[in-house]
Tab-separated table of C-alpha atoms in Angstrom:
chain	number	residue	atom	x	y	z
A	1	UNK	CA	-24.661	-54.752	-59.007
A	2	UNK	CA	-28.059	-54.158	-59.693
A	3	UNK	CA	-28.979	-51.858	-56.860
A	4	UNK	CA	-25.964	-49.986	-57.170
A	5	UNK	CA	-26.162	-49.072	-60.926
A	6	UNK	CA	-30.427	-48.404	-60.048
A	7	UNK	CA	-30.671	-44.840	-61.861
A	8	UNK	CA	-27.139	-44.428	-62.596
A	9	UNK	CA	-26.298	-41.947	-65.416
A	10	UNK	CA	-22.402	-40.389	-65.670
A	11	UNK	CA	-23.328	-38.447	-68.829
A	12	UNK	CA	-22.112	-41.834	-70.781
A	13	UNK	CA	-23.306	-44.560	-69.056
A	14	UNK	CA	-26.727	-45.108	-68.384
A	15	UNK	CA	-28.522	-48.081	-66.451
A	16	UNK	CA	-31.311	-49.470	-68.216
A	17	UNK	CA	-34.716	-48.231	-66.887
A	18	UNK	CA	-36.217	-51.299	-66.946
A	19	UNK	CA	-36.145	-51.335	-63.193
A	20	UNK	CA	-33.824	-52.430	-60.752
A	21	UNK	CA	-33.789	-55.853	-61.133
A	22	UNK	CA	-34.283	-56.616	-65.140
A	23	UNK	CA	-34.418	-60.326	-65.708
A	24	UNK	CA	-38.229	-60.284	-66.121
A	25	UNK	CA	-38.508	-57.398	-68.399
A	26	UNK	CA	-35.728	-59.460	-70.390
A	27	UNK	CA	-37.857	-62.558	-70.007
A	28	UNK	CA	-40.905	-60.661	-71.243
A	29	UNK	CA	-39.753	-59.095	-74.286
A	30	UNK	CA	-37.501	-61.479	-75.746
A	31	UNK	CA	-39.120	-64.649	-74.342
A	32	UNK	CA	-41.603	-67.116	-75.983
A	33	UNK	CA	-45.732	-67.924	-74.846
A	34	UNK	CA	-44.978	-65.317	-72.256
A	35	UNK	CA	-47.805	-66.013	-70.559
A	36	UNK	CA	-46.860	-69.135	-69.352
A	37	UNK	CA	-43.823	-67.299	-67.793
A	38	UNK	CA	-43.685	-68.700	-63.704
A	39	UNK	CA	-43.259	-64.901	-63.287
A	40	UNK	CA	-46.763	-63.702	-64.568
A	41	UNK	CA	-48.414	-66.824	-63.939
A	42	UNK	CA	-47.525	-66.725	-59.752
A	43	UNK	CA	-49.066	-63.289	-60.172
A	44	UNK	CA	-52.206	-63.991	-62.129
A	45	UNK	CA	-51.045	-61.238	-64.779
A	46	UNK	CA	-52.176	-62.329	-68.379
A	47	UNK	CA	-54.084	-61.687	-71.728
A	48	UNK	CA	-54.276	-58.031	-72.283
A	49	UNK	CA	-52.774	-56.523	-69.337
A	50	UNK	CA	-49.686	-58.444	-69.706
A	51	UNK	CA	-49.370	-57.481	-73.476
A	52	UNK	CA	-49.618	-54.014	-72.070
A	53	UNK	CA	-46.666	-54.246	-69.683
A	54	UNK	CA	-44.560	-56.062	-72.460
A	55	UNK	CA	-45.086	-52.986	-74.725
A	56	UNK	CA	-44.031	-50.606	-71.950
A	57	UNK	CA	-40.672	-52.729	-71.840
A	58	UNK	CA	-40.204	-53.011	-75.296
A	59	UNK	CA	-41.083	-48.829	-75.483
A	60	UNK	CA	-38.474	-47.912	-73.031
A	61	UNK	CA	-35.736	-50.313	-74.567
A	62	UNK	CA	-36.379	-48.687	-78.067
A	63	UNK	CA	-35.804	-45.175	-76.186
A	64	UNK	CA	-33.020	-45.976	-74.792
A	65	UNK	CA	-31.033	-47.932	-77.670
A	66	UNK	CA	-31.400	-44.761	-79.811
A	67	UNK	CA	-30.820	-42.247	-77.424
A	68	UNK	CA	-27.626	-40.747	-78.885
A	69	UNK	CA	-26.385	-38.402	-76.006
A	70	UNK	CA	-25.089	-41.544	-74.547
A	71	UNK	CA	-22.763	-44.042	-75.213
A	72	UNK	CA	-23.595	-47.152	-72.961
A	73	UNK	CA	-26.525	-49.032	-71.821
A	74	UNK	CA	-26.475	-51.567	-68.839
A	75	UNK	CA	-28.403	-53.932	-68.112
A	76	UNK	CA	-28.378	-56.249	-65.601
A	77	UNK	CA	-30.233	-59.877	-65.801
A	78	UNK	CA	-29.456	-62.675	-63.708
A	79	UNK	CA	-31.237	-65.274	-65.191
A	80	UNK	CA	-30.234	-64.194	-69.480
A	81	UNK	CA	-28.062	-66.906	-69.380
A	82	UNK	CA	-30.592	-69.483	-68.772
A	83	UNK	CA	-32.460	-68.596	-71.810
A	84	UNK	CA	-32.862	-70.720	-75.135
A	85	UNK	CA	-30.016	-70.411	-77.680
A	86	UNK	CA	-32.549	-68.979	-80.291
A	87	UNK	CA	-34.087	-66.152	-77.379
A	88	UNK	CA	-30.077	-65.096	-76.762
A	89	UNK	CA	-29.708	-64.872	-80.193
A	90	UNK	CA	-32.897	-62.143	-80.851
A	91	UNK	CA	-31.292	-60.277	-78.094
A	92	UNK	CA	-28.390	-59.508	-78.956
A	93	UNK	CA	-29.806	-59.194	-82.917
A	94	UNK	CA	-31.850	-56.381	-81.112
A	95	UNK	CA	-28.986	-54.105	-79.840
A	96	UNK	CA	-27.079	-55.304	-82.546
A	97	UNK	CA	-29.288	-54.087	-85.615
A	98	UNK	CA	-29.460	-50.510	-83.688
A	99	UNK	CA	-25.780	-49.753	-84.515
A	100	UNK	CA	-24.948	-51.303	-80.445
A	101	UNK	CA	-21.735	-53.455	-79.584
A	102	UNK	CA	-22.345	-55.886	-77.380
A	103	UNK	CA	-20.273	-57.358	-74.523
A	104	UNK	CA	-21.616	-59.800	-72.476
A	105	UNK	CA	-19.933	-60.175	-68.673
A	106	UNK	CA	-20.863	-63.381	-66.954
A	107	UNK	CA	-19.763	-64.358	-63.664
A	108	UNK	CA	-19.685	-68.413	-62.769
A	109	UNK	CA	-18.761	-69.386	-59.082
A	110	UNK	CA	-17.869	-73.227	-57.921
A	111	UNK	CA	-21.144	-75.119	-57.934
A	112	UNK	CA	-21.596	-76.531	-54.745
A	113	UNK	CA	-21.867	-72.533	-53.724
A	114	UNK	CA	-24.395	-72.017	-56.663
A	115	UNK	CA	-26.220	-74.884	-55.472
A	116	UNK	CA	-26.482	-73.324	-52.052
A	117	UNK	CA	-27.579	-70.268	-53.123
A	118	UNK	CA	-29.926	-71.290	-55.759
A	119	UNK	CA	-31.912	-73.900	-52.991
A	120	UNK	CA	-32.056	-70.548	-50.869
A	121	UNK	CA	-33.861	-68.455	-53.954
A	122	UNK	CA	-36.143	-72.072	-54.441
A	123	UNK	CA	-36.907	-72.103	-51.135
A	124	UNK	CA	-38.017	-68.292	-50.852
A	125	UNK	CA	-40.434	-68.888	-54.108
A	126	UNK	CA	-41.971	-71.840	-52.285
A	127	UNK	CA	-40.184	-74.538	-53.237
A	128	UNK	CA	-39.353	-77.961	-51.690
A	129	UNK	CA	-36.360	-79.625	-50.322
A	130	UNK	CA	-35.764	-81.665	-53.814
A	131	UNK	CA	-35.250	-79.594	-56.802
A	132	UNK	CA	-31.599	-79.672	-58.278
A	133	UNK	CA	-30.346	-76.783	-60.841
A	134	UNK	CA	-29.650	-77.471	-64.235
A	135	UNK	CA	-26.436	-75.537	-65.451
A	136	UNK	CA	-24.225	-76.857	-68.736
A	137	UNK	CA	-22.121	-74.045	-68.938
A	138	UNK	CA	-20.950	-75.276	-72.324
A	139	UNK	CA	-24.897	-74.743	-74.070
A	140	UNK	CA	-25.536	-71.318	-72.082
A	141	UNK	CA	-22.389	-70.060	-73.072
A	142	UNK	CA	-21.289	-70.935	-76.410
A	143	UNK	CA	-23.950	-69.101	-78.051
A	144	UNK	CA	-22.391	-66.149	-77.082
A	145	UNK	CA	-19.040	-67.231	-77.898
A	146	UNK	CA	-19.578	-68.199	-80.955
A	147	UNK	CA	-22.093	-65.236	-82.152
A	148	UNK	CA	-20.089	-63.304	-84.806
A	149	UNK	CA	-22.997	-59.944	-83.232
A	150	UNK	CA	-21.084	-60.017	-79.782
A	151	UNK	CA	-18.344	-58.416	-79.900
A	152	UNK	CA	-16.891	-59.499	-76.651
A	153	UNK	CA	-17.791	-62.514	-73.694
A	154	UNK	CA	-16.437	-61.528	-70.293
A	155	UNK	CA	-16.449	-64.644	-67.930
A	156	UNK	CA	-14.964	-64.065	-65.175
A	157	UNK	CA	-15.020	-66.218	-61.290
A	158	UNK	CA	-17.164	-65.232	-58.482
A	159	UNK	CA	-14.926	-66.062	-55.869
A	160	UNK	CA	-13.437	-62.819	-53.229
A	161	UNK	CA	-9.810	-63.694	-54.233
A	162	UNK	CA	-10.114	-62.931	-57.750
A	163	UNK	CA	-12.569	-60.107	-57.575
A	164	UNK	CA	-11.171	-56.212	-57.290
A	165	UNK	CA	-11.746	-56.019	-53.693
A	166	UNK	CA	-13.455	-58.962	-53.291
A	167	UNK	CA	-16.569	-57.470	-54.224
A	168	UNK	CA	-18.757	-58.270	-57.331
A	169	UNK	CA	-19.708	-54.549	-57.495
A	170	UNK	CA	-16.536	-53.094	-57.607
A	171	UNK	CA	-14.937	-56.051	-60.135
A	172	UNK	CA	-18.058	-55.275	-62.511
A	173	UNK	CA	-17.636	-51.602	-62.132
A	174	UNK	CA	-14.025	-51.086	-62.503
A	175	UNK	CA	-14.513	-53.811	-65.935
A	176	UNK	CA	-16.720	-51.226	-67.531
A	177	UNK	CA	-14.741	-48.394	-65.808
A	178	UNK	CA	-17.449	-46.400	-64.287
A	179	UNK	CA	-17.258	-44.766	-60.962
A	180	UNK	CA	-21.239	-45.022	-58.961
A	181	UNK	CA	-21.898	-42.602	-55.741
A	182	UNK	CA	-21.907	-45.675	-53.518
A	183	UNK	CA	-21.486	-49.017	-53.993
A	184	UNK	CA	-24.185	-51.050	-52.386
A	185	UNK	CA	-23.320	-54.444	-51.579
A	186	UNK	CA	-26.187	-57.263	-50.410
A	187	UNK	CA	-25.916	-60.570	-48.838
A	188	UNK	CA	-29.607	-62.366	-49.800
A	189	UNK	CA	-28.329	-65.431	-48.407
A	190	UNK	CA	-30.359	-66.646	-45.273
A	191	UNK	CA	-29.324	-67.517	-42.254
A	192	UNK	CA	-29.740	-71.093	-40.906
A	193	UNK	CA	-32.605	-70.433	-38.927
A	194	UNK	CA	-34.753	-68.220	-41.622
A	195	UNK	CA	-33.862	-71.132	-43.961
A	196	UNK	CA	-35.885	-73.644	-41.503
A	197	UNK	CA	-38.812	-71.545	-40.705
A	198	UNK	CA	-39.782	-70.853	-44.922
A	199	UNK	CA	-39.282	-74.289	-45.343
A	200	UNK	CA	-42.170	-75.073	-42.534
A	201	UNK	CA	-43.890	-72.555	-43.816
A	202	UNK	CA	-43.978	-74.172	-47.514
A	203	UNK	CA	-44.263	-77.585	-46.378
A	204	UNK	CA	-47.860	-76.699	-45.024
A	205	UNK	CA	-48.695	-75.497	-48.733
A	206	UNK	CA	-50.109	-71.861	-48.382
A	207	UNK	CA	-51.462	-70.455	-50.941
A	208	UNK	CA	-49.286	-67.871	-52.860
A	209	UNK	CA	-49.434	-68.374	-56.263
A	210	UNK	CA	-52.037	-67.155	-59.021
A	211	UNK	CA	-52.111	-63.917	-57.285
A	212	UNK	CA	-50.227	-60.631	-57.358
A	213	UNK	CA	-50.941	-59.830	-53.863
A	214	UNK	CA	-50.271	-63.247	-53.106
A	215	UNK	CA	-46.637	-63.253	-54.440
A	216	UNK	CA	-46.134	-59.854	-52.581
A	217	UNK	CA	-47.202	-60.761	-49.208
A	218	UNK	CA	-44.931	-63.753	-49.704
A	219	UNK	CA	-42.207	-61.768	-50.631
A	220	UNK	CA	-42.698	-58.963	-47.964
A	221	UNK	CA	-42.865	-62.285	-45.502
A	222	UNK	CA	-39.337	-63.182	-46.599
A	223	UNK	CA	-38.112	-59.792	-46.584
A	224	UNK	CA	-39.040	-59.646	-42.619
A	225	UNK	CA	-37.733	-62.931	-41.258
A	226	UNK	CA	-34.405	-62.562	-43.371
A	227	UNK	CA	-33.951	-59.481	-41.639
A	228	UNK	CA	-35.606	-60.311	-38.183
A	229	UNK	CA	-33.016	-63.922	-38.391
A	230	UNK	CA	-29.425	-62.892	-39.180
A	231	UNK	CA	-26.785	-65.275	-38.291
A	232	UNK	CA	-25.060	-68.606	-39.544
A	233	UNK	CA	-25.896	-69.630	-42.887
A	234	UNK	CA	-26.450	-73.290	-43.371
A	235	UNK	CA	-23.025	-75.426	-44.054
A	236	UNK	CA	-22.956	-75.778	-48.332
A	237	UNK	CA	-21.891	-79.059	-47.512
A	238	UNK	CA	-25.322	-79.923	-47.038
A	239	UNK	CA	-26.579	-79.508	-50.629
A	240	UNK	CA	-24.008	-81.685	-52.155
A	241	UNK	CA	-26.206	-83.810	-53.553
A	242	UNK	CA	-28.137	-81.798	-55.031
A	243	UNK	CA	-24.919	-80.610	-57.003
A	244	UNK	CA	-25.569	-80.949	-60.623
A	245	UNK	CA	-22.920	-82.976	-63.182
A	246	UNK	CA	-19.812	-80.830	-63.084
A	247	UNK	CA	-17.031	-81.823	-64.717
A	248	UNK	CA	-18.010	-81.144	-68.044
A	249	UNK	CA	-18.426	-78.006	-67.203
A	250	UNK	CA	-15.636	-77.305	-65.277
A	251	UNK	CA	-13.442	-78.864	-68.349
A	252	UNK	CA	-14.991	-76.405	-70.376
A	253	UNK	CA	-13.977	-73.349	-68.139
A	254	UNK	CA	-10.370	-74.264	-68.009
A	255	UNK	CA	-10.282	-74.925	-71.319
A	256	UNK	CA	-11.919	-71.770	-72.781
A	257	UNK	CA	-11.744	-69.225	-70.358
A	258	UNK	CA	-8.657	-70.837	-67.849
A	259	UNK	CA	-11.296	-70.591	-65.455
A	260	UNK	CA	-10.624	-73.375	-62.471
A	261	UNK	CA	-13.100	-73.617	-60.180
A	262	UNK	CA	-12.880	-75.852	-56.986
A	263	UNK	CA	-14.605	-79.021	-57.418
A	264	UNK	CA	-17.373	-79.970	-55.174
A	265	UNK	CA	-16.686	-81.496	-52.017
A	266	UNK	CA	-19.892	-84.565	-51.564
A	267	UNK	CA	-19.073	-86.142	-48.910
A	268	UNK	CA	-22.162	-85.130	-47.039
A	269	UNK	CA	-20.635	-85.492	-43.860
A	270	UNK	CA	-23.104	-82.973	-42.200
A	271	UNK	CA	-25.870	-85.379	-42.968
A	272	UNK	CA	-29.434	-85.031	-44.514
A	273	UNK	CA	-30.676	-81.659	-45.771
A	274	UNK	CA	-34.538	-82.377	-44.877
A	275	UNK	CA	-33.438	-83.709	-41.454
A	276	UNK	CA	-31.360	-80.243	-40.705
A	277	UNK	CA	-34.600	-78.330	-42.287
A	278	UNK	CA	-36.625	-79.923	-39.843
A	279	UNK	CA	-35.059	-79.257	-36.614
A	280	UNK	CA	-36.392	-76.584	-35.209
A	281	UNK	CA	-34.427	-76.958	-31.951
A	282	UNK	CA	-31.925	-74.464	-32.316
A	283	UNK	CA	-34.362	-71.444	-33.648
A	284	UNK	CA	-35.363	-68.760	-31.116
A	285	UNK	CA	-38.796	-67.636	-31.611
A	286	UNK	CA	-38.705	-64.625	-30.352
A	287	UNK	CA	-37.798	-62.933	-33.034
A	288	UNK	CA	-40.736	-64.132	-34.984
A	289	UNK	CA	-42.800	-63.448	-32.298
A	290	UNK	CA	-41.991	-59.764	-32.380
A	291	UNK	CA	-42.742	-59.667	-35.937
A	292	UNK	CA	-46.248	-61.040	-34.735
A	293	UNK	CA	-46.930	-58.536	-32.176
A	294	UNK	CA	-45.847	-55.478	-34.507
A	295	UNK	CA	-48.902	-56.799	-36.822
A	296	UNK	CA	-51.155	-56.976	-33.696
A	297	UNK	CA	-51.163	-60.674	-33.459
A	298	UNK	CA	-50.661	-62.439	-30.107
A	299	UNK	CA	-48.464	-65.337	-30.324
A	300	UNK	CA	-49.286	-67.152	-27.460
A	301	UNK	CA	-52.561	-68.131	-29.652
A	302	UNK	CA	-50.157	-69.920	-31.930
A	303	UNK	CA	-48.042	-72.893	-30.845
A	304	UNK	CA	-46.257	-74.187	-33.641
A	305	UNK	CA	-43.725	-72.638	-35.905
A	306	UNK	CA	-45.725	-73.120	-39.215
A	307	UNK	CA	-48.888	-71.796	-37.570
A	308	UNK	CA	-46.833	-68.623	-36.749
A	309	UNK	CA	-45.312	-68.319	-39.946
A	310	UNK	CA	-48.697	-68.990	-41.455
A	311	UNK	CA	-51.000	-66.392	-39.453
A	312	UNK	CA	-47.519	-63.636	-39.981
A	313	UNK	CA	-48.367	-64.503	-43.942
A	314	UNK	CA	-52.044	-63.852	-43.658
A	315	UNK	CA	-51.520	-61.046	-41.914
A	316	UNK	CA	-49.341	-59.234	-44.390
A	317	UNK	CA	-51.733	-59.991	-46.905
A	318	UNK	CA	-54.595	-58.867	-45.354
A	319	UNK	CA	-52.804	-55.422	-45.626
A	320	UNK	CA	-53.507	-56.057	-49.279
A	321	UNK	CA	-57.670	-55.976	-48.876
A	322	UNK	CA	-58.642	-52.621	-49.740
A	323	UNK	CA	-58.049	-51.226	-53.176
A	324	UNK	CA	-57.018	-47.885	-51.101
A	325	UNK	CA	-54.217	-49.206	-48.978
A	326	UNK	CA	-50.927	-48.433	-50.135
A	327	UNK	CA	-49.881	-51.743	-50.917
A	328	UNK	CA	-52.465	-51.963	-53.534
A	329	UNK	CA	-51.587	-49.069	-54.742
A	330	UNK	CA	-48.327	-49.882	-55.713
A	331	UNK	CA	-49.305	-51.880	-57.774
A	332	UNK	CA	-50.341	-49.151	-60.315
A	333	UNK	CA	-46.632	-47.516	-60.380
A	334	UNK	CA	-45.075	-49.640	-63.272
A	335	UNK	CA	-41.559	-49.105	-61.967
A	336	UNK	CA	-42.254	-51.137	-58.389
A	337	UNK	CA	-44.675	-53.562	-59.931
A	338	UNK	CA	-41.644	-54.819	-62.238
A	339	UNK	CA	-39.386	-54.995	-59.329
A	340	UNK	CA	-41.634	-57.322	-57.153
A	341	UNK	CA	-39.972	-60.861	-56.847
């Protein structure tokens, strides 16, 4: 959705230019002690220069909610739902108190998919094999449902059969009844073998926090083996236990929104999720191997998997030395420093 609607503008619909990707600029301006945000902390952005970026969100938001030669602003945050009831509630007091209706859309899928996909985004951050997500649909939710400012709450099932298409970007699209040049659609979900390879590479605890060339090395790192690795993802089977309480929540859908979602199958029949990260059996290195020679590393000088993954890290980030190489100087164009993950 997000990369689709980037720049879009139909003459009545216009995509908030926050930046592509506008759950941190949400987080910033409507959050609380932003500065102890993971976001800005992992980058080592603080004090004045963070104040600074939050008034450049807060300035283009005010522009754009009193714009009148449009009709609709979009934005698009994946993580607004996981905010605290009283942080929802001063958004949508925001748009609200500038004349705005607001709708809130909200797609839920089954949770042993979530869970899946949310170890994937863990892992890519740099996190370990044992985190669980929280969800309670019921808290995140009601807030909205029960705020007499929102006009209308949209929840609707992430699942192919039920979406236009079987595509997020056309069900959200054809919802709000817009028509974008192309729709772009995105699989972030990593194949089995890029999934073993970050986790080796986090398990020998680099350091990529604290740092905004840190965190962008680390993400340019994941960019390149997601790409260089496509292939089978890893069976969701595996992350069954790491499925959080569900049938309160799923009660709750049926009952409120006649939402049923398939309940989790935890049998763990595929066996242990740290034994299947570990085996490194069934990944070809080549492909990371090309990725070292195309940064003018030789391999053969490296033996181990997490000693390749480590020196391809470094050497992305020594890219990132001099203040007049162009990955520094991104840095300075506000719209791609808000769109680093």
């Amino acid at each position: 959705i997000q990369e689709t609607l980037a720049g879009f503008d139909d003459g009545e619909t216009i995509y908030s230019a926050l930046g592509v990707r506008q759950a941190t600029p949400i987080r910033t301006v409507f959050g609380k002690n932003i500065g102890n945000q993971t976001h800005w902390k992992r980058r080592g952005v603080h004090g004045a220069e963070l104040e600074k970026i939050r008034d450049e969100y807060v300035s283009i938001l005010d522009r754009e909610t009193t714009r009148k030669s449009r009709r609709r602003l979009v934005i698009s945050a994946e993580s607004i739902w996981t905010l605290g009831p009283d942080v929802k509630e001063s958004l949508v007091a925001y748009f609200s108190e500038r004349g705005l209706r607001v709708t809130v859309v909200c797609y839920v899928r089954e949770f042993q998919g979530y869970t899946a996909s949310w170890f994937q985004q863990m892992i890519k951050g740099g996190g370990g094999p044992n985190a669980a997500p929280k969800v309670n649909l019921r808290r995140r939710l009601e807030v909205f449902r029960k705020n007499p400012l929102v006009d209308r709450l949209v929840v609707r099932e992430f699942a192919r059969d039920k979406l236009k298409n079987g595509c997020v970007v056309q069900d959200f699209c054809d919802l709000i009844a817009i028509r974008p040049k192309q729709v772009v659609t995105t699989n972030e979900g990593l194949s089995s073998s890029a999934l073993k390879l970050l986790y080796h590479f986090n398990q020998s605890g680099p350091l990529s926090d604290g740092d905004r060339r840190l965190k962008v090395a680390r993400n340019a790192m994941v960019r390149k083996i997601a790409e260089a690795y496509q292939g089978d993802k890893p069976d969701k089977q595996l992350f069954g236990h790491l499925v959080p309480s569900w049938e309160d929540d799923y009660r709750y859908l049926k009952e409120t929104f006649d939402i049923q979602l398939t309940p989790p199958d935890l049998s763990n029949s595929h066996g242990s999720l740290e034994d299947f990260l570990a085996d490194l059996s069934d990944v070809d290195m080549g492909p990371l191997d090309d990725l070292l020679l195309k940064s003018d590393v030789d391999p053969s000088g490296f033996g181990s998997a997490t000693h390749k993954m480590s020196i391809l890290y470094y050497s992305i980030l020594a890219g990132f030395g001099t203040k007049k190489s162009k990955a520094d100087r991104r840095w300075h164009h506000l719209g791609r420093y808000f769109n680093a993950r």
